[in-house]
Short mmCIF file of C-alpha atoms in Angstrom, two decimals:
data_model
loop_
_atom_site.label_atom_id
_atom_site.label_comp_id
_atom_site.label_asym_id
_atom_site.label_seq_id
_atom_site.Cartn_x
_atom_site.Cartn_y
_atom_site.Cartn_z
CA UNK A 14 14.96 -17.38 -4.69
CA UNK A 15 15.14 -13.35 -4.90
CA UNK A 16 15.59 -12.44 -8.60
CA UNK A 17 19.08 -11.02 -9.36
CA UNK A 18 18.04 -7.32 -9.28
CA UNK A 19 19.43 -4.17 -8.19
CA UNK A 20 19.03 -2.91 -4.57
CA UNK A 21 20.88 -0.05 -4.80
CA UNK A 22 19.29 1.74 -7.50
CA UNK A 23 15.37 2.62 -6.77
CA UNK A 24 13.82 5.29 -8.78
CA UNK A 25 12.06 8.57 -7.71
CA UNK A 26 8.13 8.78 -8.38
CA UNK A 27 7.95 10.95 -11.40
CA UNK A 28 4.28 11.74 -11.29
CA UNK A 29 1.46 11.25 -8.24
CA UNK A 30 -0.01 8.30 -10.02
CA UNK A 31 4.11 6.93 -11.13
CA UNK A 32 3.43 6.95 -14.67
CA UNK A 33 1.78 3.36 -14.30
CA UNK A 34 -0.63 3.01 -16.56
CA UNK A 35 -2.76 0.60 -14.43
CA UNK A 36 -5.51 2.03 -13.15
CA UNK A 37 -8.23 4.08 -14.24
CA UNK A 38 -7.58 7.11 -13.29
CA UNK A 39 -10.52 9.50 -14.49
CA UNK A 40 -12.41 11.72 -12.03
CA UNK A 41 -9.91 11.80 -9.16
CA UNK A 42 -6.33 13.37 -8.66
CA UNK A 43 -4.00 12.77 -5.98
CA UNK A 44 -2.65 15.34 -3.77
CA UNK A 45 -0.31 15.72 -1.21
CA UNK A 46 -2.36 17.37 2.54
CA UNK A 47 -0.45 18.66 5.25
CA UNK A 48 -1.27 15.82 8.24
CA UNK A 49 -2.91 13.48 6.13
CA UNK A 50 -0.24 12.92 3.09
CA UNK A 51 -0.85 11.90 -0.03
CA UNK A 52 -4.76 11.16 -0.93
CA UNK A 53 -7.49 10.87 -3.49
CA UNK A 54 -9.90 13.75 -4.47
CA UNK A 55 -12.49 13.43 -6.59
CA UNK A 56 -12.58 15.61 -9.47
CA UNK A 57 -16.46 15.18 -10.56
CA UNK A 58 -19.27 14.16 -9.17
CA UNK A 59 -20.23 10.93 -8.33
CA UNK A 60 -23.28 9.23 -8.00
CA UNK A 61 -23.97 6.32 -6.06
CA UNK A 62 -23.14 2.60 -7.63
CA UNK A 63 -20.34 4.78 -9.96
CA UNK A 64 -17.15 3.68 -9.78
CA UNK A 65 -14.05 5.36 -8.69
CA UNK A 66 -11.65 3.84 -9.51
CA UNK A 67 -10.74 0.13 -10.91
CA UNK A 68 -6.75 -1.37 -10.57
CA UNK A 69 -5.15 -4.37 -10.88
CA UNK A 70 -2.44 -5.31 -8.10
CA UNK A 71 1.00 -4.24 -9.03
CA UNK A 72 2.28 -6.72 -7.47
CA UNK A 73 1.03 -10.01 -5.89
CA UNK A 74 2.21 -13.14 -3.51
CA UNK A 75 1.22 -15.68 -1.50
CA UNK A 76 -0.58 -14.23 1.21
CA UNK A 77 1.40 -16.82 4.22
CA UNK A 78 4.37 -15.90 1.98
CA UNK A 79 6.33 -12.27 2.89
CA UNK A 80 9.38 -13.50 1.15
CA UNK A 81 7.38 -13.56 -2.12
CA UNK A 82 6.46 -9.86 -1.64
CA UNK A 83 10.43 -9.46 -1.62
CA UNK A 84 10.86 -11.44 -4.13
CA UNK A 85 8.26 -9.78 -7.08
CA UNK A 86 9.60 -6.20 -5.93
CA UNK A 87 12.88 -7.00 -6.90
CA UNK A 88 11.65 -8.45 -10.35
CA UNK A 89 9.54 -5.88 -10.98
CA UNK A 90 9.90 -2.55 -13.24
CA UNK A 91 11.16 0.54 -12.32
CA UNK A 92 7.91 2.74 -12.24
CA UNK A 93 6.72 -0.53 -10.17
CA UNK A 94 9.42 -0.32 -7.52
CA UNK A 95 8.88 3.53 -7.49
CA UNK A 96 4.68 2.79 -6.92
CA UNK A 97 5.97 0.76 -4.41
CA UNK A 98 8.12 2.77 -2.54
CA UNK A 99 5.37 5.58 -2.73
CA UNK A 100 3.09 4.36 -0.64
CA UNK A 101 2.66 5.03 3.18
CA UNK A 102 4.56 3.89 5.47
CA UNK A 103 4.30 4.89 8.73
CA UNK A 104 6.33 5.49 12.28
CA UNK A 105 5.51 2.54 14.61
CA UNK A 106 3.80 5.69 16.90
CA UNK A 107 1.01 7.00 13.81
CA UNK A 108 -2.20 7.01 15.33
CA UNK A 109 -1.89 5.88 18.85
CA UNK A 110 -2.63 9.18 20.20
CA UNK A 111 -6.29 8.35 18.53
CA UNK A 112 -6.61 5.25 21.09
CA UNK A 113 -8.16 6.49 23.48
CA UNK A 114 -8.23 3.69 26.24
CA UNK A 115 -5.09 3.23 27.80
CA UNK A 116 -5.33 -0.33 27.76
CA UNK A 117 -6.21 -0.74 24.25
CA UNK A 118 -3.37 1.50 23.41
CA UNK A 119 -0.44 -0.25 25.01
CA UNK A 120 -2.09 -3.30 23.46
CA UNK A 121 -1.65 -1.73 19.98
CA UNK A 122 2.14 -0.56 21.08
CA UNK A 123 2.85 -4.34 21.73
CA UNK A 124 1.63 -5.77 18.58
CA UNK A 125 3.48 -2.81 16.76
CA UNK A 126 6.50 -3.82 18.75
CA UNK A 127 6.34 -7.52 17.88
CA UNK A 128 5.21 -7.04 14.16
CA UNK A 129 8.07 -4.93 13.94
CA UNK A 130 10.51 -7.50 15.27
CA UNK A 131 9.18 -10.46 12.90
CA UNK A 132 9.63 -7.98 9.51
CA UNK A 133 13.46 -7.02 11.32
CA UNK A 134 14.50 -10.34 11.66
CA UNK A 135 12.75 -11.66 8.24
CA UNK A 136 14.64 -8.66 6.37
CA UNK A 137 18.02 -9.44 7.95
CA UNK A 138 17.44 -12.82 7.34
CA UNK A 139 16.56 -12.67 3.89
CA UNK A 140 19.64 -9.60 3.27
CA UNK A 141 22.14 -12.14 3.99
CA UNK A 142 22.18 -12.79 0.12
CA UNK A 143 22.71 -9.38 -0.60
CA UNK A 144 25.01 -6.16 0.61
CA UNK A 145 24.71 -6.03 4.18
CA UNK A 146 22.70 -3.32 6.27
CA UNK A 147 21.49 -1.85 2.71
CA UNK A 148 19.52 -4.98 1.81
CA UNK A 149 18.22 -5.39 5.53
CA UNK A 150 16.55 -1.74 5.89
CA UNK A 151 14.62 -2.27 2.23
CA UNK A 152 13.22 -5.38 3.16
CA UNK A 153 12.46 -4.24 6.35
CA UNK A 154 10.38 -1.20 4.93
CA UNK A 155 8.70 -2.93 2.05
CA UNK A 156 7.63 -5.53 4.38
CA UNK A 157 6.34 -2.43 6.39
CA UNK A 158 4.32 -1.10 3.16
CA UNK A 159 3.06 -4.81 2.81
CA UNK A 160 1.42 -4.61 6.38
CA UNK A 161 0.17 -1.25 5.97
CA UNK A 162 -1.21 -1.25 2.21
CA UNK A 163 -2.03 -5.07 1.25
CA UNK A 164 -5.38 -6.55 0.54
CA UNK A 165 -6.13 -9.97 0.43
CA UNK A 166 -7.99 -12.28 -2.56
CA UNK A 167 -8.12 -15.18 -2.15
CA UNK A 168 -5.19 -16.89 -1.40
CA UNK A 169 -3.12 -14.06 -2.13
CA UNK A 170 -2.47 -10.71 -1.24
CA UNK A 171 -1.47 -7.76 -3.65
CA UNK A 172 -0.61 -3.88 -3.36
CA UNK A 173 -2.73 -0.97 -4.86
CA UNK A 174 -0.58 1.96 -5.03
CA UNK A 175 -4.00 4.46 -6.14
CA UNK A 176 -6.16 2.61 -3.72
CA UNK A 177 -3.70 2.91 -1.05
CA UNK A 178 -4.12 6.78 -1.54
CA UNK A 179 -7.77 6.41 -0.38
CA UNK A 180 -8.46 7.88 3.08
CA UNK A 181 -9.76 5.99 5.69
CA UNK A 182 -13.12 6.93 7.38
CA UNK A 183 -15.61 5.92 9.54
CA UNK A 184 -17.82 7.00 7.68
CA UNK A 185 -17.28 6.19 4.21
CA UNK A 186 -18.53 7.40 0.59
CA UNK A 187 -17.04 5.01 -1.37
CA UNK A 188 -16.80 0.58 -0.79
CA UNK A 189 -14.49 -1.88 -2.27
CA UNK A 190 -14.29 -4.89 -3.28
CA UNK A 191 -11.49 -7.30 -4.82
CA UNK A 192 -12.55 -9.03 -7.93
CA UNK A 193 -11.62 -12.36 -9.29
CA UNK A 194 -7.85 -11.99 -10.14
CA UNK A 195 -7.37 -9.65 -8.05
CA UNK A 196 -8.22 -6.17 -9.52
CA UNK A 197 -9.34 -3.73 -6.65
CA UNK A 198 -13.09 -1.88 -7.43
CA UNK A 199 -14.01 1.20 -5.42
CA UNK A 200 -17.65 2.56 -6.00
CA UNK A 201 -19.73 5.37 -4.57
CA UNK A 202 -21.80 4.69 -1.72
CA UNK A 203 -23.51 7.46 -1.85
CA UNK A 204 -23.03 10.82 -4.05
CA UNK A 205 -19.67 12.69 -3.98
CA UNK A 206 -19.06 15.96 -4.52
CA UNK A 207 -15.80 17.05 -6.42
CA UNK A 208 -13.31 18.51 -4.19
#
């Protein structure tokens, strides 16, 4: 059952980090780059084994369970929702213009295409209890930032809204790893300049 919540009031951000207190949050700012959004820069140096960052999961569910992801963002806090709603969520399109095999890339258009249609019909599905259209199209797009930004523990999977600000590479200067009840650990893998 969806906790009797508000859908149509869902704060604005008020800071990059949205004011949760969460994380630790020394050494690195967030900042918004033209093409790549918002990311993490470090702000001192870092040596290898050091760690970036440490945050628990704002929120949590089952990880077989998208309705539960539904579920604890409507019973969560404000600055929660806003964390929430803050993180990226991107056109069915972003990054297909990087695959560079044709076949690979209408591959990755159909399993866009499909994923797309499961969180559509889940959403509608689970707006029936609420207002209509409204309802649908939040569902739909936090079960979008679920697919995009979750990591799994376990059984469960949770969101990260710092961690989700880290940039992909493929070559990386910082691992991760999920710790026992869930609390996301990023550490230097090699040093790190600030900036």
């Amino acid at each position: 059952a969806l906790c009797s919540a508000v859908v149509g009031y869902l704060p604005t951000p008020s800071s990059p980090a949205n004011g949760l207190p969460m994380a630790t949050q020394k050494g690195f700012h967030i900042e918004h780059v033209v093409g790549q959004g918002r990311i993490m820069r470090a702000s001192r140096r870092y040596e290898p084994g050091d760690t970036v960052l440490r945050e628990p999961p704002c929120l949590t569910w089952p990880h077989d369970d998208a309705e539960q992801l539904i579920s604890s963002f409507m019973c969560a806090s404000a600055d929660v929702q806003a964390a929430v709603l803050d993180m990226a969520a991107p056109d069915a399109d972003a990054g297909l213009s990087c695959i560079v095999s044709d076949h690979a890339r209408m591959e990755a258009v159909a399993e866009r295409a499909a994923r797309s249609a499961e969180r559509s019909s889940l959403a509608a599905r689970m707006a029936e209890a609420y207002d209509g259209p409204r309802a649908a199209d939040l569902f739909e797009h936090l079960l979008l930032i679920g697919d995009i930004n979750a990591h799994a523990f376990g059984k469960r999977a949770g969101l990260f809204p710092i961690a989700a600000k880290a940039n992909h590479s493929c070559s990386p200067n910082c691992g991760h790893s999920t710790r026992v009840g869930g609390e996301m650990h990023y550490f230097a893998t090699c040093t790190i300049e600030a900036g």
